[in-house]
mmCIF file with all atom_site columns, C-alpha atoms in Angstrom:
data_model
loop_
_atom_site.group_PDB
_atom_site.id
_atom_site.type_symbol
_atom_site.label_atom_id
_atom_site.label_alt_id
_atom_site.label_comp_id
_atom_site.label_asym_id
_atom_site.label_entity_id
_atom_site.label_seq_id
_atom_site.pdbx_PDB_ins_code
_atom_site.Cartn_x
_atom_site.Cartn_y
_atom_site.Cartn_z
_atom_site.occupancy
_atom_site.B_iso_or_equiv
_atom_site.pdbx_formal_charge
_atom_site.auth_seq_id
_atom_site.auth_comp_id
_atom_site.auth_asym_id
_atom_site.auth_atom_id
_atom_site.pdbx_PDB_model_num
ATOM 1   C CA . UNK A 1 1   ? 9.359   14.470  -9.520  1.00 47.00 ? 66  UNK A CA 1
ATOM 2   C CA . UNK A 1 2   ? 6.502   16.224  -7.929  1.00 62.00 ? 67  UNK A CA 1
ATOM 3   C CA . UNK A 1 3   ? 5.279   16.724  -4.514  1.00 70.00 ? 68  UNK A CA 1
ATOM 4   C CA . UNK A 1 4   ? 2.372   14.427  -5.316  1.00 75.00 ? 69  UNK A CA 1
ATOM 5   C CA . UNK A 1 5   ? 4.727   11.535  -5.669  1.00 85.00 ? 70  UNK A CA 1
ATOM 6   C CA . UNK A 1 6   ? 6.645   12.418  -2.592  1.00 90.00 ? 71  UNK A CA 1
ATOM 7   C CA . UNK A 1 7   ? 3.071   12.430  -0.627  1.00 95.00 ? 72  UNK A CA 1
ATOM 8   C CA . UNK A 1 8   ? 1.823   9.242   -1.526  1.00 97.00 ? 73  UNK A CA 1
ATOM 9   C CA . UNK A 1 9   ? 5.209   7.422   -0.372  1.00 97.00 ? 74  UNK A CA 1
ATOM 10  C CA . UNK A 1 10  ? 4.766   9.923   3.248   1.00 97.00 ? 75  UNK A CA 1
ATOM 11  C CA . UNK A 1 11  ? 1.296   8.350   3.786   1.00 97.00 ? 76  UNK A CA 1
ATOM 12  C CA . UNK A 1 12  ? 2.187   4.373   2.384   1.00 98.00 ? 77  UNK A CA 1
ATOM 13  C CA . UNK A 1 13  ? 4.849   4.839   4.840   1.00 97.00 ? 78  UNK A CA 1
ATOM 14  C CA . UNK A 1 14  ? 2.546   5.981   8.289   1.00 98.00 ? 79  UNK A CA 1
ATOM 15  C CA . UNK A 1 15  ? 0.166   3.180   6.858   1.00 98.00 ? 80  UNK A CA 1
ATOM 16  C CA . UNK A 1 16  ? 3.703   0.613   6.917   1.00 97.00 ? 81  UNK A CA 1
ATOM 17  C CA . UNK A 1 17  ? 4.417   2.356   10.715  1.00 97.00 ? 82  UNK A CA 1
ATOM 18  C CA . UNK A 1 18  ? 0.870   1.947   12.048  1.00 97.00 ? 83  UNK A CA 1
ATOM 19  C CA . UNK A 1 19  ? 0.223   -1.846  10.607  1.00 96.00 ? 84  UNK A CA 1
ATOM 20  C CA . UNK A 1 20  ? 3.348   -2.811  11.886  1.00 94.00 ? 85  UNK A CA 1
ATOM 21  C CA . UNK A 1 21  ? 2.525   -1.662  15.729  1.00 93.00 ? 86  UNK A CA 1
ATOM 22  C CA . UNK A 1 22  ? -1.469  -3.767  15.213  1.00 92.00 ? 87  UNK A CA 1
ATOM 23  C CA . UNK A 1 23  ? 0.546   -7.016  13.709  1.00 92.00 ? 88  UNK A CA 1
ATOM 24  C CA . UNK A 1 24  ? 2.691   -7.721  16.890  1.00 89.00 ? 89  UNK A CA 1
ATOM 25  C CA . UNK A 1 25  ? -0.982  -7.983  18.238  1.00 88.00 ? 90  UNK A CA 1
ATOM 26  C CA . UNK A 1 26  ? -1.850  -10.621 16.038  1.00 87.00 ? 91  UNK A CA 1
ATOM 27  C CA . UNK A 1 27  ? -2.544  -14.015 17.837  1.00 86.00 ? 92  UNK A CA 1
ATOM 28  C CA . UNK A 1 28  ? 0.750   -16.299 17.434  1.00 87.00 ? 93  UNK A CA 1
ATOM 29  C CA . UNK A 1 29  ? -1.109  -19.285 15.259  1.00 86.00 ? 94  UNK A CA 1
ATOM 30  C CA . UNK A 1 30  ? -1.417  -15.873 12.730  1.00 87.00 ? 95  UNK A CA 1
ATOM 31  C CA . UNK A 1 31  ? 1.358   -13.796 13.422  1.00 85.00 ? 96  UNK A CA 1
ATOM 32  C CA . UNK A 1 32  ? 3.395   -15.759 10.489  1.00 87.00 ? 97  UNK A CA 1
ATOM 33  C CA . UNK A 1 33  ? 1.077   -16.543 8.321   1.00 92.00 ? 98  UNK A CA 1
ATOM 34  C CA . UNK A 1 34  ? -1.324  -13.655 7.606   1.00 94.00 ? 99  UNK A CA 1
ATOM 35  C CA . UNK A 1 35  ? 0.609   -11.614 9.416   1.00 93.00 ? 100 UNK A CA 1
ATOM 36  C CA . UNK A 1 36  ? 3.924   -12.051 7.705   1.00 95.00 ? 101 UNK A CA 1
ATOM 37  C CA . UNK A 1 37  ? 2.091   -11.703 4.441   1.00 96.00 ? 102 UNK A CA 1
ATOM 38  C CA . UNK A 1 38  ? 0.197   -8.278  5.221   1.00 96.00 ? 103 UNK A CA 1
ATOM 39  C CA . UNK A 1 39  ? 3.533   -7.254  6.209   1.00 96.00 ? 104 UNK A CA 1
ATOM 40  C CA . UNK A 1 40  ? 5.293   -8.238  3.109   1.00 97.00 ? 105 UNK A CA 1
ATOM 41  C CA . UNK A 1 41  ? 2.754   -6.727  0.960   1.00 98.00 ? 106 UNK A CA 1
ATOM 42  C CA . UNK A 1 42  ? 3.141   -3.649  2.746   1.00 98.00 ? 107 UNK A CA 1
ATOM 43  C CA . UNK A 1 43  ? 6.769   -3.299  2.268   1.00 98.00 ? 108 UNK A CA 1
ATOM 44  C CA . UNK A 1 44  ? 6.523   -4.246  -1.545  1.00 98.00 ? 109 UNK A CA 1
ATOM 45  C CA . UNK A 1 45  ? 4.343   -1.262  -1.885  1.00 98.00 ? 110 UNK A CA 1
ATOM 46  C CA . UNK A 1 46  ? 6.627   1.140   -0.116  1.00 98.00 ? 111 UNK A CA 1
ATOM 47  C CA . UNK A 1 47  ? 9.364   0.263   -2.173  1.00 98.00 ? 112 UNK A CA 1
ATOM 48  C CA . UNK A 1 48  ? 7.383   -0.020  -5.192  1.00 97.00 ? 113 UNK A CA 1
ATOM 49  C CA . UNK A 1 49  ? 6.558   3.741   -4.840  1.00 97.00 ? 114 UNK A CA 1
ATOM 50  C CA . UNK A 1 50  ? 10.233  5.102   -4.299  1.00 97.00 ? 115 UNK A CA 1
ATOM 51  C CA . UNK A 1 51  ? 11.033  2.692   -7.269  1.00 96.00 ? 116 UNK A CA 1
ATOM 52  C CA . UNK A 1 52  ? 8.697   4.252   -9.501  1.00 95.00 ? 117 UNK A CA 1
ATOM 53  C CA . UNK A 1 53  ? 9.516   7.685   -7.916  1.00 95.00 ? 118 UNK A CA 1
ATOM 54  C CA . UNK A 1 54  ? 13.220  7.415   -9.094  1.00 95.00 ? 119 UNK A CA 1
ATOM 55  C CA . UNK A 1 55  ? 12.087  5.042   -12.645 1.00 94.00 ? 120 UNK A CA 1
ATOM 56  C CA . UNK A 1 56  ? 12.989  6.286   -15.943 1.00 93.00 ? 121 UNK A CA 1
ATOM 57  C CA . UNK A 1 57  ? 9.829   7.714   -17.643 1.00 87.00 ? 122 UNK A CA 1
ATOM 58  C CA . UNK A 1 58  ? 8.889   5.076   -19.854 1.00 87.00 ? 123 UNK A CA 1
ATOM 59  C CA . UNK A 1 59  ? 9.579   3.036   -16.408 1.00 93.00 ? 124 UNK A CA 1
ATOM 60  C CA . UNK A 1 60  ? 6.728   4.496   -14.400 1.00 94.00 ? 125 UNK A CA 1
ATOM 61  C CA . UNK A 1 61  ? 3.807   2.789   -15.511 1.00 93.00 ? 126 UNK A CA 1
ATOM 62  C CA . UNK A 1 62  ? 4.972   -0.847  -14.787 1.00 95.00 ? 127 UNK A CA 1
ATOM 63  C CA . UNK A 1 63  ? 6.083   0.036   -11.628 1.00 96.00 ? 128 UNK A CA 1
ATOM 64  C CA . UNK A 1 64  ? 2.805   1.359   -10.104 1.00 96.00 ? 129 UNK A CA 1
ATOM 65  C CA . UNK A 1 65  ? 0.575   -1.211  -12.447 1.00 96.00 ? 130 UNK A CA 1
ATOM 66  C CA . UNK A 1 66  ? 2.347   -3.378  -9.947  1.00 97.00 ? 131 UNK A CA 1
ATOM 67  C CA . UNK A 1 67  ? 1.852   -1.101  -7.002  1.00 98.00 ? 132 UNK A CA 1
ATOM 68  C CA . UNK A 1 68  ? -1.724  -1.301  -7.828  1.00 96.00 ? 133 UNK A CA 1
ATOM 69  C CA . UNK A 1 69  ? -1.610  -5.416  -7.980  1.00 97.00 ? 134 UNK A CA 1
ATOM 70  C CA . UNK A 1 70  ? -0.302  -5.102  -4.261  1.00 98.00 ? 135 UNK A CA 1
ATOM 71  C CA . UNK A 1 71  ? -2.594  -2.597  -2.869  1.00 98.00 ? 136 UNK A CA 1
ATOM 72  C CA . UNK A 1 72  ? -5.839  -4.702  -4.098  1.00 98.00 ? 137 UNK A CA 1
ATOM 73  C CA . UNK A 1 73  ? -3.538  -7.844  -2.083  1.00 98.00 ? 138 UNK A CA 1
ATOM 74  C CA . UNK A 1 74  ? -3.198  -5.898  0.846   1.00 98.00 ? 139 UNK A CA 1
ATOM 75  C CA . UNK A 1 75  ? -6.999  -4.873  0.811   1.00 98.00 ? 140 UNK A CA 1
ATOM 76  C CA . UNK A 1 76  ? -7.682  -8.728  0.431   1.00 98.00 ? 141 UNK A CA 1
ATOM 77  C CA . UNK A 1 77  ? -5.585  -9.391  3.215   1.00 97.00 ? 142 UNK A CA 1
ATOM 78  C CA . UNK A 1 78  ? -7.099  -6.863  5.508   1.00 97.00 ? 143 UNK A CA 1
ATOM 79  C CA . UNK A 1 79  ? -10.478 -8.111  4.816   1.00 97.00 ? 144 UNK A CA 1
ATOM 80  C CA . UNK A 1 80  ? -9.273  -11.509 5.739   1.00 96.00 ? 145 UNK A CA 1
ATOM 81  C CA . UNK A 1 81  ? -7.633  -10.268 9.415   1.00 95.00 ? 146 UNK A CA 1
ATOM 82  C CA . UNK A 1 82  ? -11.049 -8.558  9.811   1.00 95.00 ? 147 UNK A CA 1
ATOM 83  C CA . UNK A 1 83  ? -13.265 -11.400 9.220   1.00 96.00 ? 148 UNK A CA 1
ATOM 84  C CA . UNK A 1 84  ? -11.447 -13.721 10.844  1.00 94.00 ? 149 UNK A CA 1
ATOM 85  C CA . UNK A 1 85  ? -11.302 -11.369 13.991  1.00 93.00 ? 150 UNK A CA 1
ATOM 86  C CA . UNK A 1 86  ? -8.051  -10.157 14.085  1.00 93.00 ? 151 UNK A CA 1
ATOM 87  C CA . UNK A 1 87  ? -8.670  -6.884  12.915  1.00 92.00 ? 152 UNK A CA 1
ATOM 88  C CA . UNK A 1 88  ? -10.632 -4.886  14.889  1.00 94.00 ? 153 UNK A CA 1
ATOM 89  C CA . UNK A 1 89  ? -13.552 -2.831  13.065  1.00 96.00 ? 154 UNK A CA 1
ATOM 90  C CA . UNK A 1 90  ? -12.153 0.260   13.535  1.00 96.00 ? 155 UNK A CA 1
ATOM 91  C CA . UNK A 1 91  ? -8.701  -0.748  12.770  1.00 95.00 ? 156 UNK A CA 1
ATOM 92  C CA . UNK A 1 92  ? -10.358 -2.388  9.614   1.00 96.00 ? 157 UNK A CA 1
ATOM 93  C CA . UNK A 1 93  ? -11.965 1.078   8.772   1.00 97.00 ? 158 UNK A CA 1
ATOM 94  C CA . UNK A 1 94  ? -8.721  3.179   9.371   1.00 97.00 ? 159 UNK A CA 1
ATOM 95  C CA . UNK A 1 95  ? -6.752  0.474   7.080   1.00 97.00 ? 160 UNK A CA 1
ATOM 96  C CA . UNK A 1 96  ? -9.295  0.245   4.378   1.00 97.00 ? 161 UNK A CA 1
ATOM 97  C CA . UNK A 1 97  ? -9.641  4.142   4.092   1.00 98.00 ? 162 UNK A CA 1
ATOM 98  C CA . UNK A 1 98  ? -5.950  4.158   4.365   1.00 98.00 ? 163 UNK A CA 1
ATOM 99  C CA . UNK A 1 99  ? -5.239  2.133   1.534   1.00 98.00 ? 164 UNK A CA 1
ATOM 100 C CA . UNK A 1 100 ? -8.415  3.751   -0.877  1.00 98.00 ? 165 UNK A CA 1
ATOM 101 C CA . UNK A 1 101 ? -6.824  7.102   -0.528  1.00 98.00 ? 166 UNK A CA 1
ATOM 102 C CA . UNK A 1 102 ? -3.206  5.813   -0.915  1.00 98.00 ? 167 UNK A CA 1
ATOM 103 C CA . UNK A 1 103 ? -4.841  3.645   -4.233  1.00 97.00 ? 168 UNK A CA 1
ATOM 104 C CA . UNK A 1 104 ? -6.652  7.238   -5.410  1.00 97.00 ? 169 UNK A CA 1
ATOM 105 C CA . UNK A 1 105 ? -3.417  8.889   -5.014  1.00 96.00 ? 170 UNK A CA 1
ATOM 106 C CA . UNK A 1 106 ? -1.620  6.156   -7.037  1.00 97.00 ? 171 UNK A CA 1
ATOM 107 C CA . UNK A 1 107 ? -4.181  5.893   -9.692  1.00 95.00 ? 172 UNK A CA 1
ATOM 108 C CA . UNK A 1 108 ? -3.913  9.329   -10.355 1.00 94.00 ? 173 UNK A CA 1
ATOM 109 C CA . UNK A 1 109 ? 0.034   9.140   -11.094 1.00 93.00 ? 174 UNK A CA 1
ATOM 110 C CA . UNK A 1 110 ? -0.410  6.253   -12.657 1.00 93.00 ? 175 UNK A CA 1
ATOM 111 C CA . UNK A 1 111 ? -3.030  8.058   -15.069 1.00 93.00 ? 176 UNK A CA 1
ATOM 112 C CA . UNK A 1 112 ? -0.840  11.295  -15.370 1.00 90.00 ? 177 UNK A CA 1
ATOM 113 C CA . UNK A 1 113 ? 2.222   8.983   -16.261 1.00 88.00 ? 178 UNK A CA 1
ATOM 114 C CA . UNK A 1 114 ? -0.074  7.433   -19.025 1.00 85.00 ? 179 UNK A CA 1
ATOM 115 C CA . UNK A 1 115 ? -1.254  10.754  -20.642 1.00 87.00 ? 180 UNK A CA 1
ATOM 116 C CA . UNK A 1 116 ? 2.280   12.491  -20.568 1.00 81.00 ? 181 UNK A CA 1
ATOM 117 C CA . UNK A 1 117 ? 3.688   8.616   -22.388 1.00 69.00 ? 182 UNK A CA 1
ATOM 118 C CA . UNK A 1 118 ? 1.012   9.188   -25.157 1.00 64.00 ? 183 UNK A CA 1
ATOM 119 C CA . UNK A 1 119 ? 1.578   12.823  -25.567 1.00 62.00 ? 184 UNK A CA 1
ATOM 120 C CA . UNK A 1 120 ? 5.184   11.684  -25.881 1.00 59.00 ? 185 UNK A CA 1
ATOM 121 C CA . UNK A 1 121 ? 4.740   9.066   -28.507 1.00 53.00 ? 186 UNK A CA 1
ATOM 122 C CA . UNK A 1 122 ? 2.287   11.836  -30.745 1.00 46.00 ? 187 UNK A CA 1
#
């Protein structure tokens, strides 16, 4: 376990805090619906990083493929809040930059976890 690892869970979870203070803000007839999903999402990340954090090696990969699956969700969702005007632009812009440099960080381990598996298998 490296420190990169341990960084990318710190900023998921300040991404978790902040969307969780601009989703009680959400209008009521969305609040449940969009909101509860964005939400969700968010959480399944979180805990899809400290499960892949604490995964057996040959565990890794499957665990952030799937991180990946719900950080291209949440960007989906956030695109939907924003064009439907309940997303502020620069809420939108914090979110989306956010979740690219959370995604980056991801890939990276994801890639690293993939070259150290077929050094393994050599």
């Amino acid at each position: 376990m490296g420190t990169d690892d341990v960084l990318v869970i710190d900023r998921t979870y300040e991404l978790l805090k902040w969307y969780l203070g601009r989703l009680e803000k959400l209008p009521r007839s969305h609040r449940y619906g969009l909101g509860q999903r964005i939400e969700s999402t968010l959480y399944a990340v979180f805990e899809g990083l400290v499960r892949a954090r604490y995964a057996a090696r040959a565990e890794k990969a499957a665990a952030l493929s799937e991180v990946n699956l719900r950080l291209e969700t949440l960007r989906m969702y956030s695109r939907l809040a924003h064009d439907m005007a309940m997303l502020p632009h620069n809420s939108y812009e914090f979110a989306a930059r956010a979740t690219d440099e959370i995604g980056r960080m991801v890939g990276g381990w994801l890639k690293q976890q993939r070259a150290s598996g077929a050094s393994s298998r050599s």
